[in-house]
Tab-separated table of C-alpha atoms in Angstrom:
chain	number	residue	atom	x	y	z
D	244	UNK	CA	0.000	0.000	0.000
D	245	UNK	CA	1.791	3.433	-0.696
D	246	UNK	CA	1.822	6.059	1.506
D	247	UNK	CA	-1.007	7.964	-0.917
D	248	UNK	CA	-3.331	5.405	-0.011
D	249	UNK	CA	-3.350	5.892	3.684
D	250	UNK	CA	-4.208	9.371	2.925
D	251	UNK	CA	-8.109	9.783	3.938
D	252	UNK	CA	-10.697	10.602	1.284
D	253	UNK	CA	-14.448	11.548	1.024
D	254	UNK	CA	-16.181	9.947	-1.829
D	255	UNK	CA	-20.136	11.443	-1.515
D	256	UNK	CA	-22.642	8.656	-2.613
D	257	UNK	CA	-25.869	11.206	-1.858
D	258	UNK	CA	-26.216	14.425	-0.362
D	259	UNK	CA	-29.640	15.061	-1.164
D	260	UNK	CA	-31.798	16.749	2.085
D	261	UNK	CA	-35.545	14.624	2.237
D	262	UNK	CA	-36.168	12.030	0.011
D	263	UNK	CA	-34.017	11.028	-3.189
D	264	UNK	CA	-34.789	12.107	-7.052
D	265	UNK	CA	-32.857	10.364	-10.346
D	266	UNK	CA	-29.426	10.558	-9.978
D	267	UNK	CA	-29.469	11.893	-6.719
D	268	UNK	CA	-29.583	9.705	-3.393
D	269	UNK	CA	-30.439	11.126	0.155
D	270	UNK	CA	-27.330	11.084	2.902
D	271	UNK	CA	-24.231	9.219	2.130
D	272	UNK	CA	-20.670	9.521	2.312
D	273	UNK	CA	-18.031	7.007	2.232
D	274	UNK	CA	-14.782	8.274	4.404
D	275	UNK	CA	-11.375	5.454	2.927
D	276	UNK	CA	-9.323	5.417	6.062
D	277	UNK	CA	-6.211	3.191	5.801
D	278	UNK	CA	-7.352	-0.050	7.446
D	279	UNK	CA	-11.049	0.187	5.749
D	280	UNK	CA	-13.602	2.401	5.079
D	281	UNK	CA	-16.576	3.737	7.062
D	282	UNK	CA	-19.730	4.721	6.022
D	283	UNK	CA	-21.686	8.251	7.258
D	284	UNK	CA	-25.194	7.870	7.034
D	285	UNK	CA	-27.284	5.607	4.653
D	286	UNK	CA	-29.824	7.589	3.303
D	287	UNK	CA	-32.492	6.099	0.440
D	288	UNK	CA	-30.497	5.300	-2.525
D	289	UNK	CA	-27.399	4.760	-0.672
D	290	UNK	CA	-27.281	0.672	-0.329
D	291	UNK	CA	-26.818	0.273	-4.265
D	292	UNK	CA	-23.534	1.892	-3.970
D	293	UNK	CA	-22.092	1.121	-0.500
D	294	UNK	CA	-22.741	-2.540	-0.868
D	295	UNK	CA	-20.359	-2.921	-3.268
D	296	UNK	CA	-17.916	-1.460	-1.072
D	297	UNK	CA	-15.636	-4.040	-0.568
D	298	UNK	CA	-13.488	-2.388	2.322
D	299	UNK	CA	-16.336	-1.347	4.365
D	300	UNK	CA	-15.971	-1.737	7.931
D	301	UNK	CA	-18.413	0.008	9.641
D	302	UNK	CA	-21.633	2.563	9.354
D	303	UNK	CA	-22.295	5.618	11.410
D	304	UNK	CA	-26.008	6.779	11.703
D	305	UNK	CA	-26.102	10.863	12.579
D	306	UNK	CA	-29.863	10.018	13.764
D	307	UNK	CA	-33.061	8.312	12.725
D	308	UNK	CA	-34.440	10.635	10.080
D	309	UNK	CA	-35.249	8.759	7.030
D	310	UNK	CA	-33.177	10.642	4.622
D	311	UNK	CA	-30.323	9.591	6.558
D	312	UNK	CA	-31.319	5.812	7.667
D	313	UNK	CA	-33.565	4.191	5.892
D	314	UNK	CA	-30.765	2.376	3.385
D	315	UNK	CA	-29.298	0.690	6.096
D	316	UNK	CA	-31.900	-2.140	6.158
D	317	UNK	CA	-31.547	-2.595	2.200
D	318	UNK	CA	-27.724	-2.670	2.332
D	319	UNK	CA	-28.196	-5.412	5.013
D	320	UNK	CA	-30.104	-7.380	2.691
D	321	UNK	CA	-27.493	-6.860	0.045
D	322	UNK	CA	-24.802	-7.463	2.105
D	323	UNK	CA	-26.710	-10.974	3.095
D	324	UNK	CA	-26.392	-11.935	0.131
D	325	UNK	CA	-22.635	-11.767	-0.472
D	326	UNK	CA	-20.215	-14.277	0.620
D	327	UNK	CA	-21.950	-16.423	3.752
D	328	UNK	CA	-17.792	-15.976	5.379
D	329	UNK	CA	-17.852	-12.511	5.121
D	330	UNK	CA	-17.465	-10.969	8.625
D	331	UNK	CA	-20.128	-8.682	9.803
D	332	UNK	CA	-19.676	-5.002	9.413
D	333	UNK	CA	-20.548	-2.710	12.429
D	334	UNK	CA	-23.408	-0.128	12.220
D	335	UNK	CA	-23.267	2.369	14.957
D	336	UNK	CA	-26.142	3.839	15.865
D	337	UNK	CA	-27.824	6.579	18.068
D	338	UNK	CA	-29.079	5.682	21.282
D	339	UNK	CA	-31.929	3.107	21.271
D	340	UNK	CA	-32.072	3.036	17.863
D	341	UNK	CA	-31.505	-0.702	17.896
D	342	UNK	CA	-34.580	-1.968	18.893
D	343	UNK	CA	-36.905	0.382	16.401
D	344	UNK	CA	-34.330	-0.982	13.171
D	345	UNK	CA	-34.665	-4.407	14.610
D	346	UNK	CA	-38.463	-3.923	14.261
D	347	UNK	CA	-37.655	-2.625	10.491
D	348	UNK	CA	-36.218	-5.685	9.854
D	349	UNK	CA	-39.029	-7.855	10.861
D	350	UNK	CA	-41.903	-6.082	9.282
D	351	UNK	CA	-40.299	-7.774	5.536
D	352	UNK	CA	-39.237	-11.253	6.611
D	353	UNK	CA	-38.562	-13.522	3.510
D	354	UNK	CA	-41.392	-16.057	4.615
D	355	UNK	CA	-45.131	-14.765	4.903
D	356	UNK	CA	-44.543	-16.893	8.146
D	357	UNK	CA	-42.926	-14.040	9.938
D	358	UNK	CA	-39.157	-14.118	10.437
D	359	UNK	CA	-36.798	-17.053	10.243
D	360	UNK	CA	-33.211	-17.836	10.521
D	361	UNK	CA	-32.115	-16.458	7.118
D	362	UNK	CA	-29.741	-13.759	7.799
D	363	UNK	CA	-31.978	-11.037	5.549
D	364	UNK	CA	-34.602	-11.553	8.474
D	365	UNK	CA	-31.572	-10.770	11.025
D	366	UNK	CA	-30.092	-8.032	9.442
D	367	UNK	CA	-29.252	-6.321	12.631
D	368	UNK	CA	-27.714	-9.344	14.294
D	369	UNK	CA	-26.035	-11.372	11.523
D	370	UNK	CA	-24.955	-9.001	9.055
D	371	UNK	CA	-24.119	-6.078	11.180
D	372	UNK	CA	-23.005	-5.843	14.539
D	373	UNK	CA	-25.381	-3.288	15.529
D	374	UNK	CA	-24.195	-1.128	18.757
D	375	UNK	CA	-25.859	2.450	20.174
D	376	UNK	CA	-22.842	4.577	20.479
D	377	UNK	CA	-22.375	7.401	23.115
D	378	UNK	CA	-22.234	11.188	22.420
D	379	UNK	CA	-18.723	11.930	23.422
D	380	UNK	CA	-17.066	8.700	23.476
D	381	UNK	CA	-14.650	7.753	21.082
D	382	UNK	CA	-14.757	4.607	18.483
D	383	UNK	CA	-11.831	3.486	17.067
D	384	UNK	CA	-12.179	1.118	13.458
D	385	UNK	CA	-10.751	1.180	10.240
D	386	UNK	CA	-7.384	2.427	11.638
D	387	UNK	CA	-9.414	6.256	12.708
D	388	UNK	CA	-10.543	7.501	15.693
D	389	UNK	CA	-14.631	8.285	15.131
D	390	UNK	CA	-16.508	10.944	17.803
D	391	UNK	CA	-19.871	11.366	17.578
D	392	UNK	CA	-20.241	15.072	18.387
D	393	UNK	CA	-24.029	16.013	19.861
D	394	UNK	CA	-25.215	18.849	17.224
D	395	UNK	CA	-28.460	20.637	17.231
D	396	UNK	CA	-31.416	19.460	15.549
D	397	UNK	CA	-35.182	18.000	15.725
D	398	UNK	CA	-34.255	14.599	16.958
D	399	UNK	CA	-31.202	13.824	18.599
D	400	UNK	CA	-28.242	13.729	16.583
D	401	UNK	CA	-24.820	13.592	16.319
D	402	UNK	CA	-22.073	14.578	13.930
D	403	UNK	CA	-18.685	12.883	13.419
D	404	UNK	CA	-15.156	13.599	13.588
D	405	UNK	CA	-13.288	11.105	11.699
D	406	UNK	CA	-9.404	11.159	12.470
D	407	UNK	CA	-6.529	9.290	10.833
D	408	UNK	CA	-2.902	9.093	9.555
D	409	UNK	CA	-2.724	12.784	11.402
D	410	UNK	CA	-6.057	14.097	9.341
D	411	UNK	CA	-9.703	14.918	10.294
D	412	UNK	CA	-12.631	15.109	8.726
D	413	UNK	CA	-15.741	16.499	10.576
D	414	UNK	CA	-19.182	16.068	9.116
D	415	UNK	CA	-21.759	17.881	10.493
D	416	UNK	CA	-25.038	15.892	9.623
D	417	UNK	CA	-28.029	17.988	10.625
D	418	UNK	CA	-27.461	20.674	12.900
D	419	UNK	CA	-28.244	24.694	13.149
D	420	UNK	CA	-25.479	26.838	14.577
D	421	UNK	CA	-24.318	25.573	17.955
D	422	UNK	CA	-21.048	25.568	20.381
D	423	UNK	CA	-20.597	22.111	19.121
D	424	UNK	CA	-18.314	22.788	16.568
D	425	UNK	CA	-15.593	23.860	18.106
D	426	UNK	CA	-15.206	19.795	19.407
D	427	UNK	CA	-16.435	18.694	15.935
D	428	UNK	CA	-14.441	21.150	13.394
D	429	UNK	CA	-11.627	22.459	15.327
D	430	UNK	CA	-9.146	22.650	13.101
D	431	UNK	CA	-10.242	20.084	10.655
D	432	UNK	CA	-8.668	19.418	7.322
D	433	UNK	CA	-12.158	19.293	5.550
D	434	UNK	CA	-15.860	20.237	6.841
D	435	UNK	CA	-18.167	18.419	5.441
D	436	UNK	CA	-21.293	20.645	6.280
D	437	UNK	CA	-25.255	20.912	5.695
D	438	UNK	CA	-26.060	24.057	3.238
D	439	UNK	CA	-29.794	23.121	3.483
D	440	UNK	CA	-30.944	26.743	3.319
D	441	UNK	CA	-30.493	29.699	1.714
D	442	UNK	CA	-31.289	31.996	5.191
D	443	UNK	CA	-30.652	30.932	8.862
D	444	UNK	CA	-33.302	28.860	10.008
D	445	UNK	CA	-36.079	30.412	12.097
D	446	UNK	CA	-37.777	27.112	13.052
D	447	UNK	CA	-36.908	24.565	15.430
D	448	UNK	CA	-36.619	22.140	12.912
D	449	UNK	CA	-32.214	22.518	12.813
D	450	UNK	CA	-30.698	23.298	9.473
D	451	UNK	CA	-27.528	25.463	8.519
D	452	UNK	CA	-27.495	27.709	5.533
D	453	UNK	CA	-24.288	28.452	3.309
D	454	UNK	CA	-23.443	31.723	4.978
D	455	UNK	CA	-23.210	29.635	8.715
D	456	UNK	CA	-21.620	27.011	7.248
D	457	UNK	CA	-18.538	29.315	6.009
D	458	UNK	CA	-18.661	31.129	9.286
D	459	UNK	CA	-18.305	27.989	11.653
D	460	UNK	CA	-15.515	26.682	9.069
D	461	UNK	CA	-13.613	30.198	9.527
D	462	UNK	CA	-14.453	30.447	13.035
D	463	UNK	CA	-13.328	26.911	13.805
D	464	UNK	CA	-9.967	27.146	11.767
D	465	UNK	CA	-11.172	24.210	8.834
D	466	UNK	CA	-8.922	24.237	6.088
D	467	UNK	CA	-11.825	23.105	3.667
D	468	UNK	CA	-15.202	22.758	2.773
D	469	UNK	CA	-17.650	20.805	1.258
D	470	UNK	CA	-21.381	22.119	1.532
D	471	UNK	CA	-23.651	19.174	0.795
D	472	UNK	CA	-27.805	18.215	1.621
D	473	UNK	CA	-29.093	20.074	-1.055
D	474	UNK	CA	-32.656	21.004	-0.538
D	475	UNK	CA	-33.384	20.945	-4.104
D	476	UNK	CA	-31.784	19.247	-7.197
D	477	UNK	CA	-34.132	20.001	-9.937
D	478	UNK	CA	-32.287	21.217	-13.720
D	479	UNK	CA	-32.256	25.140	-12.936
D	480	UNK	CA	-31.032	24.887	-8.916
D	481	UNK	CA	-28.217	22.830	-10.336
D	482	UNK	CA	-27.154	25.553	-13.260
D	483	UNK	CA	-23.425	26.272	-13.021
D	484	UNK	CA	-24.614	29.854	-12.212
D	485	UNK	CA	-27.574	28.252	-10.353
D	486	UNK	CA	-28.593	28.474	-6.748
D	487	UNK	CA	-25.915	25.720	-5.612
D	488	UNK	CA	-23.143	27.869	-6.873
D	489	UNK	CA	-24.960	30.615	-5.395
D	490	UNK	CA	-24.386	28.401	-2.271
D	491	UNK	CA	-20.826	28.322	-2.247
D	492	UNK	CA	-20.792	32.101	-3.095
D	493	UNK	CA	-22.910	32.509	-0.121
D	494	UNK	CA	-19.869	30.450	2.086
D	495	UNK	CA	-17.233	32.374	0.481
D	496	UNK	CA	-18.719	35.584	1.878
D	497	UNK	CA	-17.298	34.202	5.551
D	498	UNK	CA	-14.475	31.895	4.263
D	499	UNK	CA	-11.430	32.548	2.155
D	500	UNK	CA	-10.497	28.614	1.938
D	501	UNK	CA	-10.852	25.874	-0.308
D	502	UNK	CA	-15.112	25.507	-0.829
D	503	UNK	CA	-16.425	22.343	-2.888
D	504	UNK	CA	-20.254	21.566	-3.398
D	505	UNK	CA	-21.109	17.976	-2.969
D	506	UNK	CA	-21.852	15.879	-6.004
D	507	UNK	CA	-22.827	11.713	-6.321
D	508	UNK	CA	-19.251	10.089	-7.130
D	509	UNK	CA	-17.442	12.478	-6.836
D	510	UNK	CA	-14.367	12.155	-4.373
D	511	UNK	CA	-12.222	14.917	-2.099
D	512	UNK	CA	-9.294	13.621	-0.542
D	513	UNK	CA	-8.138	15.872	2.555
């Protein structure tokens, strides 16, 4: 493996806010580390691609919105279907979010009998290891250091900062502006933040827009940033003079570093 290799990279398999549209999946971003590869969030649309992930190790869930969970059952039942000696991959997951996925599982069994011992109808047992992490406390797997960071938002949720080979990535997942970042950004290499709006959000709901993004990332001394959960995706939002590139504009305003939009496929390294 050469030393390029061990550098971490971002490749963004959906980063669409809601539900998905063509071309365009809901949350999902694949972080290479050097001893694997985790997975942030598995949004609808997201199982196609990370099941064929062959150095996945293990998948963090922000929190138990749809738009950023709902693959994870689908990419179980994928990922049943692959070699029987394949060991299980670990899905971490927000506090008691076990049981109501284990539920998921057994509301499609494979027999109209109810669930049986095929491993699509134990998804959460067989195929992944499934364990509730703790805001705060940090994971280690795939050769990184994961902590989920408790952000601000309608349910309880958490971002992550991924660190490895002497880089971190922080990903923000839902949030609106809160202390938090200074534990999940600080001096990150790349912020991988929520542009879901085009103004701050006056709701309780917990969204960022552009403009906060690029202030937390200049506040928080990040060295780049990708804006991603796009809010819409339709042909004249995604113009190259469009509203998303009005979106980094917007983060530009605030920050004078590196600013990416998120795309499907496409990959940042750090």
């Amino acid at each position: 493996m050469t030393i390029a290799s061990h550098v971490p990279r971002l490749t963004v398999y959906g980063c669409r806010a809601g539900m998905p549209e063509p071309g365009w999946p809901s949350s999902g971003y694949l972080v290479h580390l050097r001893g694997g590869a985790v997975l942030l969030d598995c949004g609808p649309g997201v199982a196609a691609k990370a099941a064929t992930a062959a150095e996945l190790s293990a998948v963090f869930v922000s929190h138990m919105h749809v738009d950023h969970c709902l693959d994870l059952l689908t990419l179980g039942k994928a990922l049943a279907y692959q070699a029987r000696d394949r060991r299980r991959v670990t899905a971490y997951v927000p506090p008691g979010a076990a049981a109501t996925l284990r539920q998921l599982n057994e509301l499609f069994p494979l027999s109209p009998h109810g669930p049986g011992p095929h491993r699509t109808d134990r998804v959460f047992s067989d195929v992944f290891d499934t364990v509730e992490y703790a805001p705060g406390e940090p994971i280690e797997v795939a050769g990184a250091t994961v902590q989920p960071v408790l952000m601000r938002h309608r349910l309880p949720c958490c971002g992550f900062r991924v660190s490895s080979n002497g880089q971190t990535l922080a990903y923000s997942a839902d949030t609106a502006m809160t202390p938090s970042f200074e534990h999940l950004a600080g001096d990150a290499d790349l912020l991988l933040a929520e542009a879901t709006l085009t103004e701050p959000d006056s709701t309780e709901h917990g969204h960022l827009s552009a403009s906060e993004a690029g202030q937390i990332a200049a506040r928080y001394g990040v060295r780049g940033l990708v804006l991603t959960h796009w809010a819409h995706t339709d042909h004249a939002w995604l113009a190259a003079q469009g509203e998303r590139a009005a979106q980094g504009e917007r983060a530009a305003q605030h920050f004078s570093g590196r600013i990416d939009l998120a795309v499907p496929d496409h990959t940042f390294h750090l």
